[in-house]
Amino acid sequence: MLPFIIGLLAGLCLSFFLFLLSRKELKQVEESRLRVDQEKRIAVNFMHNMALAMSREPSRKDLLSRINHAVITGTGALCCCIFEKVEGDRLKGVAVEGLFPPQRPLSQKALEQALTRSQMLEQILRSEEIQMGEGIIGEVAQTRKGVLIPVAENDPRIVQHKDPSLAVRSMIVTPLLFDDRLLGVLAVANPDDDRSFSTMDEALVISMAEQAALALHNLDNLNDRIEKQKLDLDLTLARDVQSLLLPTSFPDSTELEIHALYTPAQKVSGDFYDVITLPEDRVGVAIADVSGKGIPASLLMAICHTSLRHYAQAYESPAEVLRKLNAVMSAEMRKDMFITLVYAVIDPAANTLTLARAGHELPLHLHRTSNGEFIAEPVGSEGMALGMVPCDIFDEVIQDVTIPFAAGESFLLYTDGVTETTNLDDEEYSSKRLRNLFKSLREERPERVNQEIFESLEHFKGDSQHIDDITLVAVRRKSQQST
């Protein structure tokens, strides 16, 4: 009987022990399940917060602050910092919450001068730049692999400060990656319950870092699109202003036929032309090329265009007009900008054309020689580009040149986009080709001349990607039969 009782008691004890063990395991399983559920909720809430933030078009500073706060709330950490990758493959702290420790030893002077710890950390955060591979932050950025440091006291990669509030007990550092592109590093330190970070904490931080990187990438894309829209709007406005300045019709003359062809390489161009009605039935014709492209060139073009019209009415001499224009434009231009320009005044009554050239391509005069042959001859004139040299030097060099311009003769102005058009062999169209083509078009009206030249350029260029502004202005003295 006694052995039976002893066996029964032993069985009961064993059953009770197994019951306790099973209950403990069930509790652990339940705690683990609750922990996983909690982490899922934290991750989902984090994703929701990031999506909500993006829907409100936050600033970068606001988004970084939201990320930090969400990471601290989710992990129970005391501090968090985001280091952003900047130029030169360096890392710079851009957002911090809590007393996140600097990544380099602090001097006593810095500690004494700081009014508050938070002020000190913010100053250091914005001034400190970490090289790739430097410390734990640089290591994670370089390897692109996250690091869990459960116990950080004796880890040589961690800078420990004398100030107890800046001591690092435990740390998680993970890269911010999007599409294998490093955006920065996320670092979390010191759980608030004196425990060490676990692998589950690390998994949670990695998940948050992935979502944070996606949010930052989307914000960058959003900002890029906004900037592009602003730029497109600016370009559209500049193009509209430019189109208003360029003449679409020309003076009604019984003596002259005029046509212009203008094809900008971008929405706005640095090229411009103008045809100006002058007293005594004279006509002014100008063409210019502003260095550079885009909005700066178009704005400079607008100023030059307006000033040219003013001085053309005030002075008969083209050279004097350019002297006045150079004085005005030199004050408006940056040192790296200049304008080449030709301004010609046609006097049908005197059968002459007088021009001054400020460093621009030589215009072509199509006329008969003394032996009756037609020739497309460059018209030379001394002069330097506007804004290139001091006014006294410019004024001394610039000069007028007067040539006969009789019935049946033609005159062609063009920008360097014509002669410098290149083909797939990197060969330029050249002024020689232009002269020969212009000569062959001696019987054609200006509109046909410009169209033939443009088609020749397109054929010569072929599939070449070379693109430049192209502007042509053709003028023809009507023959006696057509007048």
CSV table of C-alpha atoms in Angstrom, one decimal:
chain,number,residue,atom,x,y,z
A,1,MET,CA,0.0,0.0,0.0
A,2,LEU,CA,2.8,2.4,0.9
A,3,PRO,CA,4.6,2.1,-2.4
A,4,PHE,CA,1.3,2.8,-4.2
A,5,ILE,CA,0.8,6.0,-2.2
A,6,ILE,CA,4.4,7.1,-2.8
A,7,GLY,CA,3.9,6.4,-6.5
A,8,LEU,CA,0.6,8.3,-6.5
A,9,LEU,CA,2.2,11.3,-4.8
A,10,ALA,CA,5.2,11.2,-7.2
A,11,GLY,CA,2.8,11.2,-10.1
A,12,LEU,CA,0.8,14.0,-8.7
A,13,CYS,CA,4.0,16.1,-8.1
A,14,LEU,CA,5.2,15.3,-11.6
A,15,SER,CA,1.9,16.2,-13.1
A,16,PHE,CA,1.8,19.5,-11.1
A,17,PHE,CA,5.3,20.3,-12.2
A,18,LEU,CA,4.5,19.6,-15.9
A,19,PHE,CA,1.4,21.7,-15.4
A,20,LEU,CA,3.4,24.6,-14.1
A,21,LEU,CA,6.0,24.2,-16.8
A,22,SER,CA,3.3,24.1,-19.5
A,23,ARG,CA,1.6,27.1,-18.0
A,24,LYS,CA,4.9,29.0,-18.0
A,25,GLU,CA,5.5,28.0,-21.6
A,26,LEU,CA,2.0,29.0,-22.6
A,27,LYS,CA,2.5,32.3,-20.8
A,28,GLN,CA,5.8,32.9,-22.7
A,29,VAL,CA,4.1,32.0,-26.0
A,30,GLU,CA,1.2,34.3,-25.2
A,31,GLU,CA,3.7,37.1,-24.2
A,32,SER,CA,5.6,36.5,-27.5
A,33,ARG,CA,2.4,36.6,-29.4
A,34,LEU,CA,1.3,39.8,-27.7
A,35,ARG,CA,4.8,41.2,-28.4
A,36,VAL,CA,4.6,40.3,-32.1
A,37,ASP,CA,1.1,41.8,-32.3
A,38,GLN,CA,2.3,44.9,-30.5
A,39,GLU,CA,5.2,45.2,-33.0
A,40,LYS,CA,2.8,44.7,-35.9
A,41,ARG,CA,0.5,47.5,-34.5
A,42,ILE,CA,3.5,49.7,-34.0
A,43,ALA,CA,4.7,49.1,-37.6
A,44,VAL,CA,1.2,49.6,-39.0
A,45,ASN,CA,0.8,52.8,-37.0
A,46,PHE,CA,4.2,54.0,-38.2
A,47,MET,CA,3.3,53.3,-41.8
A,48,HIS,CA,-0.1,55.1,-41.3
A,49,ASN,CA,1.7,58.1,-39.7
A,50,MET,CA,4.2,58.3,-42.6
A,51,ALA,CA,1.4,58.1,-45.2
A,52,LEU,CA,-0.6,60.7,-43.3
A,53,ALA,CA,2.4,63.0,-43.1
A,54,MET,CA,3.1,62.6,-46.9
A,55,SER,CA,-0.6,63.5,-47.7
A,56,ARG,CA,-0.1,66.8,-46.0
A,57,GLU,CA,3.1,67.6,-48.0
A,58,PRO,CA,5.3,68.1,-44.9
A,59,SER,CA,8.6,69.9,-44.9
A,60,ARG,CA,11.7,67.6,-44.7
A,61,LYS,CA,12.3,68.8,-41.1
A,62,ASP,CA,8.8,67.9,-40.1
A,63,LEU,CA,9.0,64.5,-41.6
A,64,LEU,CA,12.3,63.7,-39.9
A,65,SER,CA,10.9,64.8,-36.6
A,66,ARG,CA,7.9,62.5,-37.1
A,67,ILE,CA,10.2,59.6,-37.9
A,68,ASN,CA,12.3,60.1,-34.8
A,69,HIS,CA,9.2,60.5,-32.5
A,70,ALA,CA,7.6,57.4,-34.0
A,71,VAL,CA,10.7,55.3,-33.5
A,72,ILE,CA,11.1,56.4,-29.9
A,73,THR,CA,7.5,55.7,-29.1
A,74,GLY,CA,7.6,52.3,-30.8
A,75,THR,CA,10.8,51.1,-29.2
A,76,GLY,CA,10.6,52.8,-25.8
A,77,ALA,CA,14.1,54.3,-26.4
A,78,LEU,CA,15.3,57.5,-24.7
A,79,CYS,CA,16.8,59.0,-27.8
A,80,CYS,CA,17.0,58.7,-31.5
A,81,CYS,CA,19.0,60.5,-34.3
A,82,ILE,CA,18.9,60.5,-38.1
A,83,PHE,CA,22.1,61.0,-40.0
A,84,GLU,CA,21.7,62.1,-43.6
A,85,LYS,CA,24.1,61.3,-46.4
A,86,VAL,CA,25.5,64.6,-47.8
A,87,GLU,CA,28.0,65.6,-50.5
A,88,GLY,CA,31.4,64.0,-50.3
A,89,ASP,CA,30.1,60.7,-48.9
A,90,ARG,CA,29.7,62.2,-45.4
A,91,LEU,CA,27.0,61.8,-42.8
A,92,LYS,CA,25.5,64.7,-40.9
A,93,GLY,CA,23.0,64.7,-38.1
A,94,VAL,CA,19.8,66.3,-39.3
A,95,ALA,CA,17.2,65.4,-36.7
A,96,VAL,CA,17.4,64.3,-33.0
A,97,GLU,CA,15.0,63.6,-30.2
A,98,GLY,CA,16.1,63.1,-26.6
A,99,LEU,CA,19.7,63.4,-25.4
A,100,PHE,CA,21.4,61.5,-28.2
A,101,PRO,CA,25.2,61.5,-27.5
A,102,PRO,CA,27.6,63.1,-30.0
A,103,GLN,CA,29.7,60.7,-31.9
A,104,ARG,CA,33.0,62.3,-31.0
A,105,PRO,CA,34.4,63.2,-27.5
A,106,LEU,CA,33.3,66.5,-26.1
A,107,SER,CA,35.6,69.2,-24.9
A,108,GLN,CA,35.2,70.6,-21.4
A,109,LYS,CA,34.9,74.1,-23.1
A,110,ALA,CA,31.9,72.9,-25.1
A,111,LEU,CA,30.3,71.7,-21.9
A,112,GLU,CA,30.9,74.9,-20.1
A,113,GLN,CA,29.7,77.2,-22.9
A,114,ALA,CA,26.5,75.4,-23.5
A,115,LEU,CA,23.4,76.9,-21.8
A,116,THR,CA,21.6,73.6,-21.9
A,117,ARG,CA,22.4,70.1,-22.8
A,118,SER,CA,19.9,70.1,-25.6
A,119,GLN,CA,21.4,73.3,-27.0
A,120,MET,CA,24.8,71.8,-26.9
A,121,LEU,CA,23.7,68.6,-28.7
A,122,GLU,CA,21.9,70.6,-31.4
A,123,GLN,CA,25.0,72.7,-32.1
A,124,ILE,CA,27.2,69.7,-32.2
A,125,LEU,CA,24.7,67.7,-34.3
A,126,ARG,CA,24.7,70.4,-37.0
A,127,SER,CA,28.4,71.0,-37.1
A,128,GLU,CA,29.6,67.4,-36.9
A,129,GLU,CA,30.3,65.5,-40.1
A,130,ILE,CA,31.0,61.8,-40.0
A,131,GLN,CA,33.2,60.1,-42.6
A,132,MET,CA,32.2,56.7,-44.1
A,133,GLY,CA,33.6,54.0,-41.8
A,134,GLU,CA,34.1,56.3,-38.9
A,135,GLY,CA,32.6,54.9,-35.6
A,136,ILE,CA,29.4,52.9,-35.5
A,137,ILE,CA,27.5,55.4,-37.6
A,138,GLY,CA,30.1,55.4,-40.4
A,139,GLU,CA,30.5,51.6,-40.2
A,140,VAL,CA,26.8,51.0,-40.8
A,141,ALA,CA,26.7,53.6,-43.6
A,142,GLN,CA,29.7,51.9,-45.3
A,143,THR,CA,28.6,48.3,-44.9
A,144,ARG,CA,24.9,49.1,-45.3
A,145,LYS,CA,24.2,46.5,-42.6
A,146,GLY,CA,22.4,47.2,-39.4
A,147,VAL,CA,24.0,46.6,-36.0
A,148,LEU,CA,22.4,45.6,-32.6
A,149,ILE,CA,24.6,46.3,-29.6
A,150,PRO,CA,22.8,44.9,-26.5
A,151,VAL,CA,25.5,46.0,-24.1
A,152,ALA,CA,27.4,49.1,-25.3
A,153,GLU,CA,29.6,49.9,-22.2
A,154,ASN,CA,32.7,48.2,-23.5
A,155,ASP,CA,32.1,48.4,-27.2
A,156,PRO,CA,35.1,50.3,-28.8
A,157,ARG,CA,32.9,51.7,-31.6
A,158,ILE,CA,30.8,53.6,-29.1
A,159,VAL,CA,32.0,57.0,-27.8
A,160,GLN,CA,31.2,57.1,-24.0
A,161,HIS,CA,31.0,60.6,-22.4
A,162,LYS,CA,31.8,61.5,-18.8
A,163,ASP,CA,28.3,63.0,-18.5
A,164,PRO,CA,26.1,60.2,-17.2
A,165,SER,CA,23.1,61.5,-19.1
A,166,LEU,CA,25.0,60.8,-22.4
A,167,ALA,CA,26.1,57.3,-21.5
A,168,VAL,CA,25.1,54.6,-24.1
A,169,ARG,CA,23.8,51.4,-22.5
A,170,SER,CA,22.3,49.7,-25.6
A,171,MET,CA,22.1,50.8,-29.2
A,172,ILE,CA,20.5,49.9,-32.6
A,173,VAL,CA,21.9,51.4,-35.8
A,174,THR,CA,20.5,50.7,-39.2
A,175,PRO,CA,20.9,52.2,-42.7
A,176,LEU,CA,18.2,54.1,-44.4
A,177,LEU,CA,18.1,52.5,-47.9
A,178,PHE,CA,15.8,52.9,-50.8
A,179,ASP,CA,16.3,50.8,-54.0
A,180,ASP,CA,19.9,50.1,-52.7
A,181,ARG,CA,20.6,53.8,-52.5
A,182,LEU,CA,21.9,55.0,-49.1
A,183,LEU,CA,19.9,58.0,-47.8
A,184,GLY,CA,21.3,58.0,-44.3
A,185,VAL,CA,21.5,56.1,-41.0
A,186,LEU,CA,19.0,55.7,-38.2
A,187,ALA,CA,20.4,55.3,-34.6
A,188,VAL,CA,18.4,54.5,-31.5
A,189,ALA,CA,19.9,54.4,-28.0
A,190,ASN,CA,18.9,53.3,-24.4
A,191,PRO,CA,15.6,51.6,-23.7
A,192,ASP,CA,13.7,53.5,-21.0
A,193,ASP,CA,13.3,50.5,-18.7
A,194,ASP,CA,17.0,49.8,-18.1
A,195,ARG,CA,16.8,46.7,-20.3
A,196,SER,CA,18.9,45.9,-23.4
A,197,PHE,CA,17.6,46.1,-26.9
A,198,SER,CA,16.6,42.6,-28.2
A,199,THR,CA,16.6,41.1,-31.7
A,200,MET,CA,12.8,41.8,-31.8
A,201,ASP,CA,13.6,45.5,-31.1
A,202,GLU,CA,16.1,45.4,-33.9
A,203,ALA,CA,13.6,43.8,-36.3
A,204,LEU,CA,11.1,46.6,-35.4
A,205,VAL,CA,13.7,49.4,-36.0
A,206,ILE,CA,14.7,47.8,-39.3
A,207,SER,CA,11.0,47.7,-40.4
A,208,MET,CA,10.6,51.4,-39.4
A,209,ALA,CA,13.8,52.3,-41.2
A,210,GLU,CA,12.5,50.8,-44.4
A,211,GLN,CA,9.3,52.8,-44.2
A,212,ALA,CA,11.1,55.9,-43.2
A,213,ALA,CA,13.5,55.6,-46.3
A,214,LEU,CA,10.4,55.2,-48.5
A,215,ALA,CA,8.8,58.3,-47.0
A,216,LEU,CA,12.0,60.3,-47.5
A,217,HIS,CA,12.4,59.1,-51.0
A,218,ASN,CA,8.8,60.1,-51.8
A,219,LEU,CA,9.2,63.5,-50.2
A,220,ASP,CA,12.3,64.1,-52.3
A,221,ASN,CA,10.4,63.1,-55.4
A,222,LEU,CA,7.5,65.3,-54.4
A,223,ASN,CA,9.9,68.3,-53.9
A,224,ASP,CA,11.6,67.6,-57.2
A,225,ARG,CA,8.2,67.6,-59.0
A,226,ILE,CA,7.2,70.9,-57.2
A,227,GLU,CA,10.5,72.5,-58.2
A,228,LYS,CA,10.2,71.2,-61.8
A,229,GLN,CA,6.6,72.6,-61.9
A,230,LYS,CA,7.9,76.0,-60.6
A,231,LEU,CA,10.7,75.9,-63.2
A,232,ASP,CA,8.3,75.0,-66.0
A,233,LEU,CA,6.1,77.8,-65.0
A,234,ASP,CA,9.0,80.3,-64.9
A,235,LEU,CA,10.2,79.0,-68.3
A,236,THR,CA,6.6,79.3,-69.7
A,237,LEU,CA,6.3,82.9,-68.4
A,238,ALA,CA,9.8,83.7,-69.8
A,239,ARG,CA,8.9,82.2,-73.2
A,240,ASP,CA,5.6,84.2,-73.3
A,241,VAL,CA,7.5,87.4,-72.5
A,242,GLN,CA,10.1,86.5,-75.2
A,243,SER,CA,7.4,85.8,-77.8
A,244,LEU,CA,5.9,89.2,-77.1
A,245,LEU,CA,9.2,90.9,-77.7
A,246,LEU,CA,10.1,89.2,-81.0
A,247,PRO,CA,8.3,90.8,-84.0
A,248,THR,CA,5.9,88.6,-85.9
A,249,SER,CA,5.3,91.2,-88.7
A,250,PHE,CA,7.7,93.6,-90.4
A,251,PRO,CA,7.5,97.2,-91.7
A,252,ASP,CA,5.4,97.5,-94.9
A,253,SER,CA,7.9,98.7,-97.4
A,254,THR,CA,7.8,99.1,-101.1
A,255,GLU,CA,11.6,98.7,-101.1
A,256,LEU,CA,12.3,95.7,-98.8
A,257,GLU,CA,11.2,92.1,-98.2
A,258,ILE,CA,12.1,90.8,-94.7
A,259,HIS,CA,11.6,87.4,-93.1
A,260,ALA,CA,12.9,85.8,-89.8
A,261,LEU,CA,13.1,82.2,-88.7
A,262,TYR,CA,13.5,81.5,-85.0
A,263,THR,CA,13.8,78.0,-83.4
A,264,PRO,CA,14.9,78.0,-79.8
A,265,ALA,CA,16.7,74.9,-78.4
A,266,GLN,CA,14.8,75.1,-75.1
A,267,LYS,CA,11.5,76.8,-74.1
A,268,VAL,CA,13.4,80.1,-73.9
A,269,SER,CA,16.4,81.2,-75.9
A,270,GLY,CA,19.3,83.6,-75.7
A,271,ASP,CA,18.9,84.5,-79.4
A,272,PHE,CA,16.8,87.5,-80.5
A,273,TYR,CA,16.2,89.6,-83.5
A,274,ASP,CA,14.3,92.8,-84.2
A,275,VAL,CA,13.2,94.9,-87.1
A,276,ILE,CA,12.8,98.6,-86.3
A,277,THR,CA,11.0,101.3,-88.3
A,278,LEU,CA,13.2,104.5,-88.4
A,279,PRO,CA,12.7,108.0,-89.6
A,280,GLU,CA,13.1,108.9,-93.3
A,281,ASP,CA,12.0,105.4,-94.4
A,282,ARG,CA,15.1,103.8,-93.0
A,283,VAL,CA,14.8,100.3,-91.4
A,284,GLY,CA,16.9,98.9,-88.6
A,285,VAL,CA,17.7,95.2,-88.5
A,286,ALA,CA,19.3,93.5,-85.5
A,287,ILE,CA,20.3,90.0,-84.4
A,288,ALA,CA,21.9,88.9,-81.2
A,289,ASP,CA,23.0,85.9,-79.1
A,290,VAL,CA,23.2,86.1,-75.3
A,291,SER,CA,25.7,83.7,-73.8
A,292,GLY,CA,24.1,80.8,-71.9
A,293,LYS,CA,20.5,79.5,-72.1
A,294,GLY,CA,17.4,79.4,-70.0
A,295,ILE,CA,15.9,82.1,-67.9
A,296,PRO,CA,19.0,84.2,-67.2
A,297,ALA,CA,19.7,84.5,-70.9
A,298,SER,CA,16.1,85.3,-71.7
A,299,LEU,CA,15.9,88.0,-69.1
A,300,LEU,CA,19.1,89.6,-70.4
A,301,MET,CA,17.7,89.4,-73.9
A,302,ALA,CA,14.6,91.3,-72.8
A,303,ILE,CA,16.7,94.1,-71.3
A,304,CYS,CA,18.9,94.3,-74.4
A,305,HIS,CA,16.0,94.3,-76.7
A,306,THR,CA,14.2,97.1,-75.0
A,307,SER,CA,17.4,99.2,-74.7
A,308,LEU,CA,18.2,98.6,-78.4
A,309,ARG,CA,14.9,99.9,-79.5
A,310,HIS,CA,15.3,103.1,-77.4
A,311,TYR,CA,18.8,103.9,-78.7
A,312,ALA,CA,17.9,103.0,-82.3
A,313,GLN,CA,15.5,105.9,-82.3
A,314,ALA,CA,17.9,108.3,-80.6
A,315,TYR,CA,21.0,107.8,-82.8
A,316,GLU,CA,21.5,107.3,-86.5
A,317,SER,CA,24.9,105.6,-86.3
A,318,PRO,CA,24.7,101.8,-85.5
A,319,ALA,CA,28.1,102.0,-83.8
A,320,GLU,CA,26.9,104.8,-81.5
A,321,VAL,CA,23.7,102.7,-80.7
A,322,LEU,CA,26.0,99.8,-79.7
A,323,ARG,CA,28.2,102.1,-77.5
A,324,LYS,CA,25.2,103.2,-75.5
A,325,LEU,CA,23.8,99.7,-75.4
A,326,ASN,CA,27.1,98.3,-74.1
A,327,ALA,CA,27.2,100.9,-71.3
A,328,VAL,CA,23.7,99.8,-70.1
A,329,MET,CA,24.2,96.1,-70.5
A,330,SER,CA,27.6,96.0,-68.8
A,331,ALA,CA,25.9,97.1,-65.6
A,332,GLU,CA,23.3,94.4,-65.9
A,333,MET,CA,25.4,91.4,-66.8
A,334,ARG,CA,27.4,89.0,-64.7
A,335,LYS,CA,31.1,88.7,-65.5
A,336,ASP,CA,30.7,85.4,-67.1
A,337,MET,CA,28.0,86.6,-69.5
A,338,PHE,CA,28.2,88.6,-72.8
A,339,ILE,CA,26.1,89.4,-75.9
A,340,THR,CA,27.2,89.3,-79.5
A,341,LEU,CA,25.1,91.5,-81.8
A,342,VAL,CA,24.9,93.0,-85.3
A,343,TYR,CA,22.8,96.1,-85.9
A,344,ALA,CA,22.3,97.3,-89.4
A,345,VAL,CA,20.5,100.4,-90.8
A,346,ILE,CA,19.1,100.1,-94.3
A,347,ASP,CA,18.6,103.4,-96.2
A,348,PRO,CA,16.7,102.5,-99.5
A,349,ALA,CA,16.9,106.1,-100.7
A,350,ALA,CA,20.7,106.1,-100.5
A,351,ASN,CA,20.9,102.5,-101.6
A,352,THR,CA,23.2,101.8,-98.6
A,353,LEU,CA,23.4,99.5,-95.6
A,354,THR,CA,25.4,100.6,-92.6
A,355,LEU,CA,26.2,98.2,-89.8
A,356,ALA,CA,28.2,97.8,-86.6
A,357,ARG,CA,29.2,94.4,-85.2
A,358,ALA,CA,29.7,93.5,-81.6
A,359,GLY,CA,31.6,90.2,-81.9
A,360,HIS,CA,28.8,88.5,-83.8
A,361,GLU,CA,29.0,86.2,-86.8
A,362,LEU,CA,29.7,88.0,-90.0
A,363,PRO,CA,26.5,88.7,-91.9
A,364,LEU,CA,26.4,87.9,-95.6
A,365,HIS,CA,25.8,90.3,-98.5
A,366,LEU,CA,24.6,88.7,-101.7
A,367,HIS,CA,25.3,90.9,-104.7
A,368,ARG,CA,26.8,91.0,-108.2
A,369,THR,CA,30.5,91.7,-108.6
A,370,SER,CA,31.9,94.0,-111.3
A,371,ASN,CA,32.1,91.1,-113.7
A,372,GLY,CA,28.4,90.3,-113.2
A,373,GLU,CA,28.8,87.2,-111.1
A,374,PHE,CA,26.9,86.8,-107.9
A,375,ILE,CA,28.8,86.4,-104.6
A,376,ALA,CA,27.8,85.9,-101.0
A,377,GLU,CA,30.3,88.1,-99.2
A,378,PRO,CA,30.9,88.3,-95.5
A,379,VAL,CA,30.6,91.9,-94.2
A,380,GLY,CA,33.4,92.6,-91.7
A,381,SER,CA,33.3,95.3,-89.0
A,382,GLU,CA,35.6,95.8,-85.9
A,383,GLY,CA,33.9,95.3,-82.6
A,384,MET,CA,33.8,93.2,-79.4
A,385,ALA,CA,30.9,91.5,-77.6
A,386,LEU,CA,28.8,93.6,-75.3
A,387,GLY,CA,29.9,93.3,-71.6
A,388,MET,CA,33.2,91.7,-72.5
A,389,VAL,CA,35.6,94.6,-72.0
A,390,PRO,CA,35.5,98.0,-70.3
A,391,CYS,CA,33.4,100.6,-72.0
A,392,ASP,CA,36.4,102.8,-73.1
A,393,ILE,CA,38.0,99.9,-75.0
A,394,PHE,CA,34.6,98.9,-76.5
A,395,ASP,CA,33.9,102.5,-77.6
A,396,GLU,CA,37.3,102.8,-79.3
A,397,VAL,CA,37.1,99.5,-81.2
A,398,ILE,CA,33.5,99.5,-82.5
A,399,GLN,CA,32.9,101.1,-85.9
A,400,ASP,CA,30.4,101.6,-88.7
A,401,VAL,CA,30.8,100.0,-92.1
A,402,THR,CA,28.7,101.1,-95.0
A,403,ILE,CA,28.1,99.0,-98.1
A,404,PRO,CA,26.0,99.5,-101.3
A,405,PHE,CA,22.6,97.8,-101.0
A,406,ALA,CA,20.9,98.0,-104.4
A,407,ALA,CA,17.8,96.5,-105.9
A,408,GLY,CA,17.9,92.7,-106.2
A,409,GLU,CA,20.5,92.3,-103.5
A,410,SER,CA,20.0,90.3,-100.3
A,411,PHE,CA,21.4,90.4,-96.8
A,412,LEU,CA,21.5,87.5,-94.3
A,413,LEU,CA,22.0,87.7,-90.5
A,414,TYR,CA,22.3,84.5,-88.4
A,415,THR,CA,23.4,83.2,-85.1
A,416,ASP,CA,26.2,80.7,-84.4
A,417,GLY,CA,23.7,77.9,-84.0
A,418,VAL,CA,23.5,77.8,-87.8
A,419,THR,CA,27.2,77.4,-88.7
A,420,GLU,CA,28.0,75.3,-85.6
A,421,THR,CA,25.4,72.7,-86.2
A,422,THR,CA,27.2,69.3,-86.2
A,423,ASN,CA,26.4,65.9,-87.8
A,424,LEU,CA,27.1,62.5,-86.4
A,425,ASP,CA,30.8,62.8,-87.5
A,426,ASP,CA,31.1,65.9,-85.3
A,427,GLU,CA,31.6,68.0,-88.5
A,428,GLU,CA,30.3,71.6,-88.4
A,429,TYR,CA,27.9,72.9,-91.0
A,430,SER,CA,30.4,75.9,-91.4
A,431,SER,CA,30.1,79.4,-92.9
A,432,LYS,CA,31.4,78.1,-96.2
A,433,ARG,CA,28.4,75.8,-96.7
A,434,LEU,CA,26.1,78.7,-95.7
A,435,ARG,CA,27.7,81.1,-98.2
A,436,ASN,CA,27.4,78.6,-101.0
A,437,LEU,CA,23.7,77.8,-100.2
A,438,PHE,CA,22.8,81.5,-99.8
A,439,LYS,CA,24.4,82.2,-103.2
A,440,SER,CA,22.4,79.4,-104.9
A,441,LEU,CA,19.2,81.1,-103.5
A,442,ARG,CA,19.8,84.5,-105.1
A,443,GLU,CA,16.5,84.4,-106.9
A,444,GLU,CA,14.4,83.4,-103.9
A,445,ARG,CA,12.4,85.5,-101.6
A,446,PRO,CA,13.6,85.8,-97.9
A,447,GLU,CA,11.0,83.4,-96.6
A,448,ARG,CA,12.1,80.7,-99.0
A,449,VAL,CA,15.8,81.5,-98.3
A,450,ASN,CA,15.3,80.9,-94.6
A,451,GLN,CA,13.3,77.7,-95.1
A,452,GLU,CA,15.9,76.2,-97.5
A,453,ILE,CA,18.7,77.0,-95.0
A,454,PHE,CA,16.8,75.4,-92.2
A,455,GLU,CA,16.0,72.3,-94.2
A,456,SER,CA,19.6,72.0,-95.2
A,457,LEU,CA,20.7,72.2,-91.5
A,458,GLU,CA,18.2,69.4,-90.6
A,459,HIS,CA,19.4,67.2,-93.4
A,460,PHE,CA,23.1,67.9,-92.5
A,461,LYS,CA,22.5,67.2,-88.8
A,462,GLY,CA,20.7,63.9,-89.4
A,463,ASP,CA,20.3,62.0,-86.1
A,464,SER,CA,22.9,64.1,-84.3
A,465,GLN,CA,21.8,65.2,-80.8
A,466,HIS,CA,23.5,68.6,-81.1
A,467,ILE,CA,20.9,71.2,-80.4
A,468,ASP,CA,21.4,75.0,-80.4
A,469,ASP,CA,19.2,78.1,-80.9
A,470,ILE,CA,18.9,78.9,-84.6
A,471,THR,CA,17.9,82.3,-85.8
A,472,LEU,CA,17.9,83.7,-89.4
A,473,VAL,CA,16.9,87.1,-90.7
A,474,ALA,CA,16.9,87.5,-94.4
A,475,VAL,CA,16.4,90.9,-96.1
A,476,ARG,CA,16.0,91.5,-99.9
A,477,ARG,CA,15.9,94.7,-101.9
A,478,LYS,CA,13.0,94.4,-104.2
A,479,SER,CA,14.0,94.4,-107.8
A,480,GLN,CA,12.9,97.3,-110.0
A,481,GLN,CA,10.4,95.1,-111.8
A,482,SER,CA,8.7,94.1,-108.6
A,483,THR,CA,8.5,97.6,-107.3
